[in-house]
CSV table of C-alpha atoms and ligand atoms in Angstrom, one decimal:
chain,number,residue,atom,x,y,z
A,1,MET,CA,-21.5,7.8,-6.8
A,2,ALA,CA,-22.8,8.2,-10.4
A,3,ASP,CA,-22.5,5.5,-12.9
A,4,TYR,CA,-20.1,6.7,-15.5
A,5,PHE,CA,-19.4,5.7,-18.9
A,6,VAL,CA,-17.1,8.0,-20.1
A,7,GLY,CA,-17.0,9.9,-23.5
A,8,ALA,CA,-18.1,8.2,-26.6
A,9,LYS,CA,-16.7,4.8,-25.9
A,10,GLU,CA,-17.4,2.2,-23.2
A,11,TYR,CA,-14.1,0.3,-22.6
A,12,PHE,CA,-15.6,-2.5,-20.6
A,13,PRO,CA,-18.7,-3.2,-22.6
A,14,GLY,CA,-21.1,-5.8,-21.2
A,15,ILE,CA,-20.0,-5.2,-17.6
A,16,GLN,CA,-22.4,-3.2,-15.6
A,17,LYS,CA,-21.8,-1.8,-12.1
A,18,ILE,CA,-20.6,-4.7,-9.7
A,19,LYS,CA,-23.3,-5.4,-7.1
A,20,TYR,CA,-23.4,-7.2,-3.8
A,21,GLU,CA,-25.4,-10.5,-4.4
A,22,GLY,CA,-24.4,-12.3,-1.2
A,23,PRO,CA,-22.4,-15.4,-0.5
A,24,LYS,CA,-24.6,-17.8,-2.6
A,25,SER,CA,-24.4,-16.1,-5.9
A,26,LYS,CA,-22.8,-17.9,-8.7
A,27,ASN,CA,-22.3,-14.7,-10.8
A,28,PRO,CA,-18.5,-14.0,-10.9
A,29,LEU,CA,-19.2,-10.3,-11.6
A,30,SER,CA,-20.7,-9.8,-8.1
A,31,PHE,CA,-19.6,-9.2,-4.6
A,32,LYS,CA,-20.2,-12.2,-2.3
A,33,TYR,CA,-19.2,-10.5,1.0
A,34,TYR,CA,-18.4,-6.9,0.3
A,35,ASP,CA,-21.4,-5.0,0.8
A,36,PRO,CA,-20.4,-1.5,0.7
A,37,ASP,CA,-23.2,0.0,3.1
A,38,LYS,CA,-23.3,-2.8,5.6
A,39,VAL,CA,-22.4,-1.4,9.0
A,40,ILE,CA,-19.6,-3.1,10.8
A,41,GLY,CA,-18.7,-1.9,14.4
A,42,GLY,CA,-20.6,1.6,13.7
A,43,LYS,CA,-19.0,2.2,10.3
A,44,LYS,CA,-19.9,1.3,6.7
A,45,MET,CA,-17.7,-1.3,5.2
A,46,LYS,CA,-16.8,1.1,2.5
A,47,ASP,CA,-15.6,3.6,4.9
A,48,HIS,CA,-13.6,0.9,6.8
A,49,LEU,CA,-11.8,-0.6,3.8
A,50,ARG,CA,-11.4,2.5,1.6
A,51,PHE,CA,-10.5,0.5,-1.5
A,52,ALA,CA,-8.1,2.2,-4.1
A,53,ILE,CA,-7.2,1.0,-7.5
A,54,ALA,CA,-3.6,1.2,-8.5
A,55,TYR,CA,-3.4,2.7,-12.2
A,56,TRP,CA,0.0,1.1,-13.0
A,57,HIS,CA,-1.0,-2.6,-12.7
A,58,SER,CA,-4.6,-2.2,-13.9
A,59,PHE,CA,-4.1,0.1,-16.9
A,60,CYS,CA,-0.5,0.0,-17.8
A,61,GLY,CA,0.9,-3.7,-16.9
A,62,ASP,CA,0.4,-5.6,-20.1
A,63,GLY,CA,1.3,-8.9,-18.7
A,64,GLY,CA,4.9,-8.8,-20.2
A,65,ASP,CA,7.6,-10.7,-18.2
A,66,PRO,CA,11.3,-11.1,-18.7
A,67,PHE,CA,10.6,-14.0,-21.0
A,68,GLY,CA,8.2,-12.5,-23.4
A,69,PRO,CA,6.2,-9.4,-24.5
A,70,GLY,CA,2.9,-8.4,-23.1
A,71,THR,CA,-0.3,-10.3,-23.6
A,72,HIS,CA,-3.0,-8.0,-22.6
A,73,VAL,CA,-4.7,-5.9,-25.3
A,74,PHE,CA,-5.6,-2.5,-24.2
A,75,PRO,CA,-8.6,-1.1,-26.2
A,76,TRP,CA,-7.6,2.5,-25.2
A,77,SER,CA,-4.3,2.4,-26.9
A,78,ALA,CA,-4.8,-0.1,-29.7
A,79,GLY,CA,-4.5,1.7,-33.1
A,80,VAL,CA,-3.9,5.1,-31.6
A,81,ASN,CA,-0.4,6.6,-32.5
A,82,CYS,CA,-0.4,9.7,-30.4
A,83,LYS,CA,0.7,9.0,-26.9
A,84,MET,CA,-1.2,11.8,-25.4
A,85,GLU,CA,-4.4,10.6,-27.1
A,86,ALA,CA,-3.8,7.0,-25.5
A,87,ALA,CA,-3.3,8.7,-22.3
A,88,ASN,CA,-6.5,10.4,-22.6
A,89,ASN,CA,-8.4,7.2,-23.5
A,90,LYS,CA,-6.8,5.3,-20.7
A,91,MET,CA,-7.9,7.8,-18.2
A,92,ASP,CA,-11.6,7.4,-19.6
A,93,ALA,CA,-11.3,3.7,-19.3
A,94,ALA,CA,-9.8,3.8,-15.8
A,95,PHE,CA,-12.6,6.1,-14.4
A,96,GLU,CA,-15.1,3.7,-16.2
A,97,PHE,CA,-13.4,0.8,-14.1
A,98,PHE,CA,-13.4,2.8,-10.8
A,99,THR,CA,-17.0,3.5,-11.0
A,100,LYS,CA,-18.1,0.0,-12.2
A,101,ILE,CA,-16.1,-1.8,-9.6
A,102,GLY,CA,-17.2,0.7,-6.9
A,103,ALA,CA,-13.9,1.9,-5.6
A,104,GLU,CA,-13.8,5.3,-4.1
A,105,PHE,CA,-10.1,6.0,-4.4
A,106,TRP,CA,-7.2,5.6,-7.0
A,107,ALA,CA,-3.5,5.9,-6.9
A,108,PHE,CA,-1.0,6.6,-9.7
A,109,HIS,CA,2.6,7.3,-10.8
A,110,ASP,CA,3.2,10.5,-13.1
A,111,ARG,CA,4.2,8.2,-15.9
A,112,ASP,CA,1.4,5.9,-15.6
A,113,ILE,CA,-1.0,8.5,-16.6
A,114,SER,CA,0.9,10.7,-18.9
A,115,PRO,CA,3.9,10.1,-21.3
A,116,GLU,CA,7.3,11.5,-20.9
A,117,GLY,CA,8.0,14.4,-23.3
A,118,GLU,CA,11.2,15.4,-25.2
A,119,ASN,CA,12.5,17.4,-22.1
A,120,PRO,CA,11.2,17.9,-18.5
A,121,ALA,CA,9.1,20.9,-19.4
A,122,GLU,CA,7.2,19.0,-22.1
A,123,SER,CA,6.8,16.0,-19.6
A,124,GLU,CA,5.4,18.3,-16.9
A,125,LYS,CA,3.2,20.0,-19.5
A,126,ASN,CA,1.9,16.5,-20.6
A,127,LEU,CA,1.2,15.5,-16.8
A,128,GLN,CA,-0.8,18.9,-16.3
A,129,THR,CA,-2.9,18.3,-19.1
A,130,ILE,CA,-4.0,14.7,-18.1
A,131,VAL,CA,-4.3,16.0,-14.5
A,132,ALA,CA,-6.8,18.5,-15.7
A,133,LYS,CA,-8.7,15.8,-17.3
A,134,ALA,CA,-8.6,13.5,-14.2
A,135,LYS,CA,-9.8,16.4,-11.9
A,136,LYS,CA,-12.9,16.8,-14.2
A,137,LEU,CA,-13.4,13.1,-14.0
A,138,GLN,CA,-13.0,13.0,-10.2
A,139,GLY,CA,-15.6,15.9,-10.1
A,140,GLU,CA,-18.0,13.9,-12.2
A,141,THR,CA,-17.7,10.5,-10.4
A,142,GLY,CA,-16.8,11.3,-6.8
A,143,VAL,CA,-13.7,9.1,-7.0
A,144,LYS,CA,-10.9,10.5,-4.9
A,145,LEU,CA,-7.2,10.3,-5.1
A,146,LEU,CA,-5.5,8.1,-2.2
A,147,TRP,CA,-2.2,9.2,-3.3
A,148,GLY,CA,0.1,10.2,-6.0
A,149,THR,CA,3.8,9.4,-6.7
A,150,ALA,CA,6.6,9.7,-9.3
A,151,ASN,CA,8.1,6.9,-11.3
A,152,VAL,CA,11.8,7.6,-10.8
A,153,PHE,CA,12.9,4.0,-11.5
A,154,SER,CA,11.7,2.6,-14.7
A,155,HIS,CA,13.5,4.9,-17.2
A,156,PRO,CA,17.2,3.6,-17.9
A,157,ARG,CA,18.6,6.9,-16.6
A,158,PHE,CA,17.5,5.7,-13.2
A,159,MET,CA,19.5,2.7,-13.5
A,160,ASN,CA,21.8,3.8,-10.5
A,161,GLY,CA,19.1,5.3,-8.5
A,162,ALA,CA,17.2,8.5,-8.2
A,163,ALA,CA,17.8,10.6,-5.1
A,164,THR,CA,20.6,8.0,-4.2
A,165,ASN,CA,22.2,8.3,-7.7
A,166,PRO,CA,26.0,8.8,-7.7
A,167,GLU,CA,25.4,11.7,-10.5
A,168,PHE,CA,24.0,14.8,-9.1
A,169,GLY,CA,22.4,15.4,-12.6
A,170,VAL,CA,20.2,12.3,-12.2
A,171,VAL,CA,19.1,13.6,-8.7
A,172,ALA,CA,18.2,16.8,-10.2
A,173,LEU,CA,16.2,15.0,-13.0
A,174,ALA,CA,14.4,13.0,-10.3
A,175,ALA,CA,13.3,16.4,-8.5
A,176,THR,CA,11.8,17.6,-11.8
A,177,GLN,CA,9.4,14.8,-11.6
A,178,VAL,CA,8.8,14.6,-7.9
A,179,LYS,CA,8.1,18.3,-7.7
A,180,ALA,CA,5.6,17.8,-10.7
A,181,ALA,CA,4.1,14.9,-9.2
A,182,ILE,CA,3.6,16.6,-5.9
A,183,ASP,CA,1.8,19.4,-7.7
A,184,ALA,CA,-0.4,16.9,-9.4
A,185,THR,CA,-1.2,15.3,-6.2
A,186,ILE,CA,-2.2,18.6,-4.4
A,187,GLU,CA,-4.2,19.7,-7.8
A,188,LEU,CA,-6.2,16.4,-7.5
A,189,GLY,CA,-6.7,16.8,-3.6
A,190,GLY,CA,-4.8,13.5,-2.9
A,191,SER,CA,-4.7,12.7,0.8
A,192,GLY,CA,-1.2,11.2,0.4
A,193,TYR,CA,2.0,11.4,-1.4
A,194,THR,CA,4.2,8.1,-1.6
A,195,PHE,CA,7.9,7.4,-2.0
A,196,TRP,CA,8.6,3.9,-2.9
A,197,GLY,CA,12.4,3.5,-3.0
A,198,GLY,CA,12.5,2.1,-6.4
A,199,ARG,CA,16.3,1.8,-7.2
A,200,GLU,CA,17.2,3.7,-3.9
A,201,GLY,CA,19.6,0.9,-2.8
A,202,TYR,CA,22.6,-0.7,-4.2
A,203,MET,CA,23.9,-3.8,-5.9
A,204,SER,CA,27.6,-3.9,-4.7
A,205,LEU,CA,29.5,-2.1,-1.8
A,206,LEU,CA,32.5,-2.2,-4.1
A,207,ASN,CA,31.0,0.8,-6.0
A,208,THR,CA,28.9,2.4,-3.3
A,209,ASP,CA,29.4,5.2,-0.9
A,210,LEU,CA,26.6,4.0,1.6
A,211,LYS,CA,26.6,7.1,3.8
A,212,ARG,CA,26.5,9.7,1.0
A,213,GLU,CA,23.6,7.8,-0.6
A,214,LYS,CA,21.6,7.7,2.5
A,215,ASP,CA,22.2,11.3,3.4
A,216,ASN,CA,21.2,12.3,-0.1
A,217,LEU,CA,18.1,10.4,0.2
A,218,GLY,CA,17.3,12.0,3.7
A,219,ARG,CA,18.1,15.5,2.0
A,220,PHE,CA,15.9,14.8,-1.0
A,221,LEU,CA,12.9,13.8,1.2
A,222,ILE,CA,13.3,16.8,3.4
A,223,MET,CA,13.2,19.1,0.2
A,224,ALA,CA,10.2,17.3,-1.2
A,225,ARG,CA,8.3,17.6,2.2
A,226,ASP,CA,9.3,21.3,2.5
A,227,TYR,CA,8.2,22.0,-1.0
A,228,ALA,CA,4.9,20.2,-0.6
A,229,ARG,CA,4.2,22.0,2.6
A,230,LYS,CA,5.0,25.2,1.1
A,231,GLN,CA,2.5,24.5,-1.6
A,232,GLY,CA,-0.2,23.9,1.0
A,233,PHE,CA,-0.1,20.1,0.9
A,234,LYS,CA,-1.9,18.9,4.1
A,235,GLY,CA,-1.8,15.2,3.4
A,236,VAL,CA,0.5,12.5,4.7
A,237,PHE,CA,3.8,11.5,3.1
A,238,TYR,CA,4.3,7.7,2.9
A,239,ILE,CA,7.4,5.6,2.6
A,240,GLU,CA,6.6,2.0,1.2
A,241,PRO,CA,9.3,-0.3,2.6
A,242,LYS,CA,10.7,-3.0,0.5
A,243,PRO,CA,13.8,-5.2,1.2
A,244,MET,CA,15.0,-5.9,-2.3
A,245,GLU,CA,14.2,-6.0,-6.0
A,246,PRO,CA,15.0,-4.3,-7.9
A,247,SER,CA,18.3,-3.6,-5.9
A,248,LYS,CA,20.0,-6.3,-4.2
A,249,HIS,CA,19.8,-4.1,-0.8
A,250,GLN,CA,17.0,-1.5,-0.6
A,251,TYR,CA,17.5,1.4,1.9
A,252,ASP,CA,13.8,1.1,2.9
A,253,PHE,CA,14.2,-2.4,3.9
A,254,ASP,CA,11.3,-2.8,6.3
A,255,THR,CA,9.0,-0.8,8.7
A,256,GLU,CA,11.6,-0.8,11.6
A,257,THR,CA,14.5,0.4,9.4
A,258,VAL,CA,12.4,3.1,7.9
A,259,ILE,CA,11.2,4.4,11.3
A,260,GLY,CA,15.0,4.6,12.3
A,261,PHE,CA,15.7,6.4,9.0
A,262,LEU,CA,12.9,8.9,9.4
A,263,ARG,CA,13.8,9.7,12.9
A,264,HIS,CA,17.4,10.2,12.0
A,265,TYR,CA,16.6,12.7,9.4
A,266,GLY,CA,13.8,14.3,11.2
A,267,LEU,CA,11.1,13.2,9.0
A,268,ASP,CA,9.0,11.4,11.6
A,269,LYS,CA,6.4,14.0,12.0
A,270,ASP,CA,5.4,14.1,8.3
A,271,PHE,CA,6.0,10.6,7.0
A,272,ARG,CA,4.0,7.4,7.7
A,273,MET,CA,4.3,4.0,6.4
A,274,ASN,CA,2.6,2.6,3.3
A,275,ILE,CA,2.9,-1.2,3.9
A,276,GLU,CA,2.6,-3.8,1.3
A,277,ALA,CA,1.9,-7.4,1.9
A,278,ASN,CA,4.4,-8.8,-0.6
A,279,HIS,CA,7.2,-6.5,0.4
A,280,ALA,CA,6.7,-7.7,4.2
A,281,GLU,CA,6.9,-11.4,2.9
A,282,LEU,CA,10.2,-10.6,1.0
A,283,ALA,CA,11.6,-9.0,4.2
A,284,GLY,CA,10.9,-12.3,6.0
A,285,HIS,CA,7.9,-10.8,7.9
A,286,ASP,CA,4.2,-11.4,8.2
A,287,PHE,CA,2.1,-8.7,6.7
A,288,ALA,CA,0.6,-8.4,10.1
A,289,HIS,CA,4.1,-8.0,11.8
A,290,GLU,CA,4.7,-5.0,9.6
A,291,LEU,CA,1.3,-3.4,10.2
A,292,GLU,CA,1.6,-4.0,14.0
A,293,THR,CA,5.1,-2.6,14.1
A,294,ALA,CA,4.1,0.6,12.4
A,295,ALA,CA,0.7,0.9,14.4
A,296,VAL,CA,2.4,0.4,17.9
A,297,SER,CA,5.0,3.3,17.0
A,298,GLY,CA,2.3,5.7,15.5
A,299,PHE,CA,3.5,5.1,11.9
A,300,PHE,CA,0.9,3.3,10.3
A,301,GLY,CA,-0.5,5.1,7.4
A,302,SER,CA,-1.7,3.0,4.3
A,303,VAL,CA,-1.7,-0.4,2.8
A,304,ASP,CA,-0.7,-2.0,-0.6
A,305,ALA,CA,-3.0,-4.9,-0.8
A,306,ASN,CA,-1.7,-8.0,-2.6
A,307,ARG,CA,0.1,-11.2,-1.8
A,308,GLY,CA,3.2,-13.1,-2.8
A,309,ASP,CA,3.8,-16.8,-3.4
A,310,PRO,CA,5.4,-18.5,-0.6
A,311,MET,CA,7.4,-20.5,-2.9
A,312,ASN,CA,8.9,-17.6,-4.9
A,313,GLY,CA,11.2,-15.2,-3.6
A,314,TRP,CA,10.2,-12.1,-5.7
A,315,ASP,CA,7.3,-9.5,-5.8
A,316,THR,CA,4.5,-11.6,-7.7
A,317,ASP,CA,1.8,-8.9,-6.7
A,318,GLN,CA,-1.0,-11.4,-6.8
A,319,PHE,CA,-4.5,-10.4,-5.6
A,320,PRO,CA,-5.1,-11.2,-1.9
A,321,MET,CA,-7.0,-14.3,-1.1
A,322,SER,CA,-6.1,-15.4,2.5
A,323,TYR,CA,-8.7,-14.6,5.1
A,324,TYR,CA,-6.1,-15.1,7.9
A,325,GLU,CA,-4.1,-12.4,6.4
A,326,SER,CA,-6.8,-9.9,5.8
A,327,ALA,CA,-8.3,-10.7,9.2
A,328,MET,CA,-4.9,-10.0,11.2
A,329,ALA,CA,-4.5,-6.9,8.8
A,330,MET,CA,-7.9,-5.6,9.7
A,331,TYR,CA,-7.4,-6.4,13.5
A,332,THR,CA,-4.4,-4.3,13.7
A,333,ILE,CA,-6.3,-1.5,11.7
A,334,LEU,CA,-9.4,-1.7,13.9
A,335,LYS,CA,-7.4,-1.6,17.1
A,336,ILE,CA,-5.9,1.7,16.2
A,337,GLY,CA,-9.3,3.1,15.2
A,338,GLY,CA,-9.2,2.4,11.5
A,339,PHE,CA,-7.6,4.2,8.4
A,340,LYS,CA,-7.3,8.0,8.5
A,341,GLU,CA,-6.0,9.3,5.4
A,342,GLY,CA,-4.9,5.8,4.1
A,343,GLY,CA,-6.8,3.0,2.5
A,344,LEU,CA,-6.4,-0.4,0.8
A,345,ASN,CA,-4.8,0.1,-2.5
A,346,PHE,CA,-4.7,-3.1,-4.8
A,347,ASP,CA,-1.1,-3.0,-5.8
A,348,SER,CA,-1.9,-6.3,-7.5
A,349,LYS,CA,-1.9,-7.6,-11.0
A,350,ILE,CA,-3.8,-10.1,-12.9
A,351,ARG,CA,-1.6,-12.9,-14.4
A,352,ARG,CA,-0.1,-12.9,-17.8
A,353,ASN,CA,-2.6,-15.4,-19.1
A,354,SER,CA,-5.7,-13.7,-17.7
A,355,VAL,CA,-6.6,-12.0,-20.8
A,356,ASP,CA,-10.1,-11.5,-20.8
A,357,PRO,CA,-11.3,-7.9,-20.0
A,358,ALA,CA,-13.6,-9.3,-17.2
A,359,ASP,CA,-10.6,-10.8,-15.4
A,360,LEU,CA,-9.5,-7.4,-14.2
A,361,PHE,CA,-12.9,-7.1,-12.4
A,362,VAL,CA,-13.0,-10.7,-11.0
A,363,ALA,CA,-9.6,-10.1,-9.5
A,364,HIS,CA,-10.7,-7.1,-7.7
A,365,ILE,CA,-13.9,-8.5,-6.6
A,366,GLY,CA,-11.9,-11.4,-5.0
A,367,GLY,CA,-9.6,-9.0,-3.3
A,368,MET,CA,-12.5,-6.8,-2.0
A,369,ASP,CA,-14.3,-9.8,-0.8
A,370,VAL,CA,-11.4,-11.1,1.1
A,371,PHE,CA,-10.9,-7.8,3.0
A,372,ALA,CA,-14.7,-7.5,3.5
A,373,VAL,CA,-14.4,-11.0,5.2
A,374,GLY,CA,-11.3,-10.0,7.1
A,375,LEU,CA,-13.1,-7.0,8.4
A,376,GLU,CA,-16.0,-9.0,9.7
A,377,ILE,CA,-13.6,-11.6,11.4
A,378,ALA,CA,-11.6,-8.8,12.9
A,379,GLN,CA,-14.7,-7.0,14.4
A,380,ARG,CA,-15.6,-10.5,15.9
A,381,MET,CA,-12.2,-10.6,17.4
A,382,ILE,CA,-12.6,-7.2,19.1
A,383,ASP,CA,-16.3,-7.7,20.1
A,384,ASP,CA,-15.7,-11.1,21.7
A,385,GLY,CA,-12.3,-9.9,23.4
A,386,THR,CA,-11.1,-13.5,24.2
A,387,ILE,CA,-7.8,-12.6,22.3
A,388,SER,CA,-7.4,-9.2,23.6
A,389,ASN,CA,-8.1,-10.2,27.2
A,390,PHE,CA,-5.7,-13.0,27.1
A,391,VAL,CA,-2.9,-10.7,26.0
A,392,LYS,CA,-3.9,-8.2,28.6
A,393,ASP,CA,-3.8,-10.9,31.3
A,394,ARG,CA,-0.4,-12.2,29.9
A,395,TYR,CA,1.3,-8.8,31.0
A,396,ALA,CA,-0.8,-8.2,34.1
A,397,SER,CA,2.3,-8.5,36.2
A,398,PHE,CA,3.4,-5.2,34.9
A,399,THR,CA,0.3,-3.2,35.9
A,400,SER,CA,0.7,-3.4,39.7
A,401,GLY,CA,3.2,-3.5,42.5
A,402,ASP,CA,7.0,-3.8,41.4
A,403,GLY,CA,6.0,-4.6,37.9
A,404,ALA,CA,4.3,-1.3,37.6
A,405,LYS,CA,7.2,0.3,39.2
A,406,PHE,CA,9.5,-1.2,36.5
A,407,SER,CA,7.2,-0.1,33.8
A,408,SER,CA,7.3,3.5,34.9
A,409,GLY,CA,11.0,3.4,35.1
A,410,GLY,CA,11.0,3.4,39.0
A,411,LEU,CA,13.6,0.7,39.5
A,412,THR,CA,17.2,0.3,39.1
A,413,LEU,CA,18.8,-2.8,37.9
A,414,GLU,CA,20.2,-3.5,41.4
A,415,GLN,CA,16.6,-3.2,42.8
A,416,LEU,CA,15.3,-5.4,40.0
A,417,ALA,CA,17.9,-7.9,40.7
A,418,ASP,CA,17.0,-7.9,44.3
A,419,ILE,CA,13.4,-8.6,43.5
A,420,GLY,CA,14.5,-11.6,41.5
A,421,THR,CA,16.7,-13.0,44.3
A,422,LYS,CA,13.9,-12.6,46.9
A,423,ALA,CA,11.5,-14.5,44.6
A,424,GLY,CA,13.7,-17.3,43.8
A,425,TYR,CA,13.4,-19.7,41.0
A,426,GLY,CA,10.3,-21.9,41.7
A,427,ARG,CA,8.1,-22.1,38.8
A,428,THR,CA,8.4,-18.4,37.6
A,429,GLY,CA,8.4,-18.3,33.9
A,430,PHE,CA,6.4,-21.4,33.1
A,431,THR,CA,3.1,-19.8,32.1
A,432,SER,CA,1.7,-21.1,28.8
A,433,GLY,CA,1.6,-18.8,25.8
A,434,LYS,CA,-1.6,-20.9,24.5
A,435,GLN,CA,-0.7,-20.3,20.9
A,436,GLU,CA,-2.7,-23.3,19.6
A,437,TYR,CA,-5.7,-22.3,21.8
A,438,LEU,CA,-5.6,-18.8,20.5
A,439,GLU,CA,-5.4,-20.3,16.8
A,440,ASN,CA,-8.4,-22.4,17.5
A,441,VAL,CA,-10.3,-19.4,18.7
A,442,LEU,CA,-9.3,-17.5,15.5
A,443,ASN,CA,-10.5,-20.3,13.4
A,444,SER,CA,-13.9,-20.1,15.2
A,445,TYR,CA,-14.3,-16.4,14.3
A,446,LEU,CA,-13.2,-17.4,10.7
A,447,LEU,CA,-16.3,-19.6,10.7
A,448,GLY,CA,-18.5,-17.0,12.3
A,449,LEU,CA,-19.0,-18.7,15.4
B,501,XUL,C1,6.8,-1.9,-6.2
B,501,XUL,C2,5.7,-1.1,-5.7
B,501,XUL,C3,5.3,0.2,-6.3
B,501,XUL,C4,4.7,1.2,-5.4
B,501,XUL,C5,4.7,2.5,-5.9
B,501,XUL,O1,7.2,-2.9,-5.8
B,501,XUL,O2,5.0,-1.7,-4.8
B,501,XUL,O3,4.2,-0.1,-7.2
B,501,XUL,O4,3.8,0.8,-4.7
B,501,XUL,O5,5.8,2.9,-6.5
B,502,CO,CO1,3.4,-1.2,-3.8
């Protein structure tokens, strides 16, 4: 990948391309563990991890919260009156960041990269203009698009939802954005297109026709899929589950719920899961639970990497920093042969008071290092095999004799009960699960033992 300082202006002056310097380095602008070309289990770290940068948090999120305005100063828009000029500058800054941090992918919403116009046609034209620029920058830098999406939740017109809006007119306006965002994704060679539910949910059943809303969502997704396929899109569609926020109840609650929804509406061949750590937590699940649930059903796709705050019940979107979480995530991902089209997209934001331009780099460096360590631990888990062998042995009674017969559907309930009666109570069922032992084993991998 070429170093790339775009246009006339360097937006992150004084920051060079971030390099691997090893765990002992005290330089905050260096990787301590992420060594892109290091080979783990036959594959380079960068090809395992497929890091992507989320445009919305990194270049649009200004640190504003419900209690006060933004705190982050964006040099690409400061003193610029024309929205399109600001969007152009922002794209230059973004590609400078992608290349300096060494991420090979990026992800965007339509409205992150280009402003809404006076009408849908003008909005689409704005998007196409910026997409042409992004395409040129992708060509020059080698950075690729992980996925695109449409923001059909921020504008007040979507306060009652997009595809699940009670007004048909809003559903049609959502379609203008989704259609244009699919076109943009195809134009940029994106390997995926994501639907995060946004306001596809409800606040009160007193004003909601739940069946109609779910049917409309299913219908809308079928239309989007058919359109994209007709236009030649060969990539994957992702649904990103989230149980709540902004709606009280979101239709895409968690992975299991979404799998049921996809099967019900015949979308299971084209759609996979984009699992976000913080959303898993809000659903009362471990991040690893969501990943494993998707993986074992063949619905694993991509990851929005971040973390929540265990003390808070909302989407804090902090940068990941738990080695246990990243190890367990990478363990599931390695077990199914790694990412295919997906990757690790940092849907994470720096804090409101992280106002130095270098903070954005330091935050991503930390997240990338955490997943590099997680990858190494997961590979140790696989190479050593203590944990997988334990799990295999735990279920061994289903692999031969009557257990195997049961597993292949060869027993009736009467036959099964008969086997139980003959065996009697004895000590059946009292085999240790050895969780503490396995946790100790995991700790030893964490320390590289
Ligand atoms: C919101 C969220 C979104 C999606 C893309 O919680 O995660 O940023 O990732 O729309
Ligand atoms: Co997300």
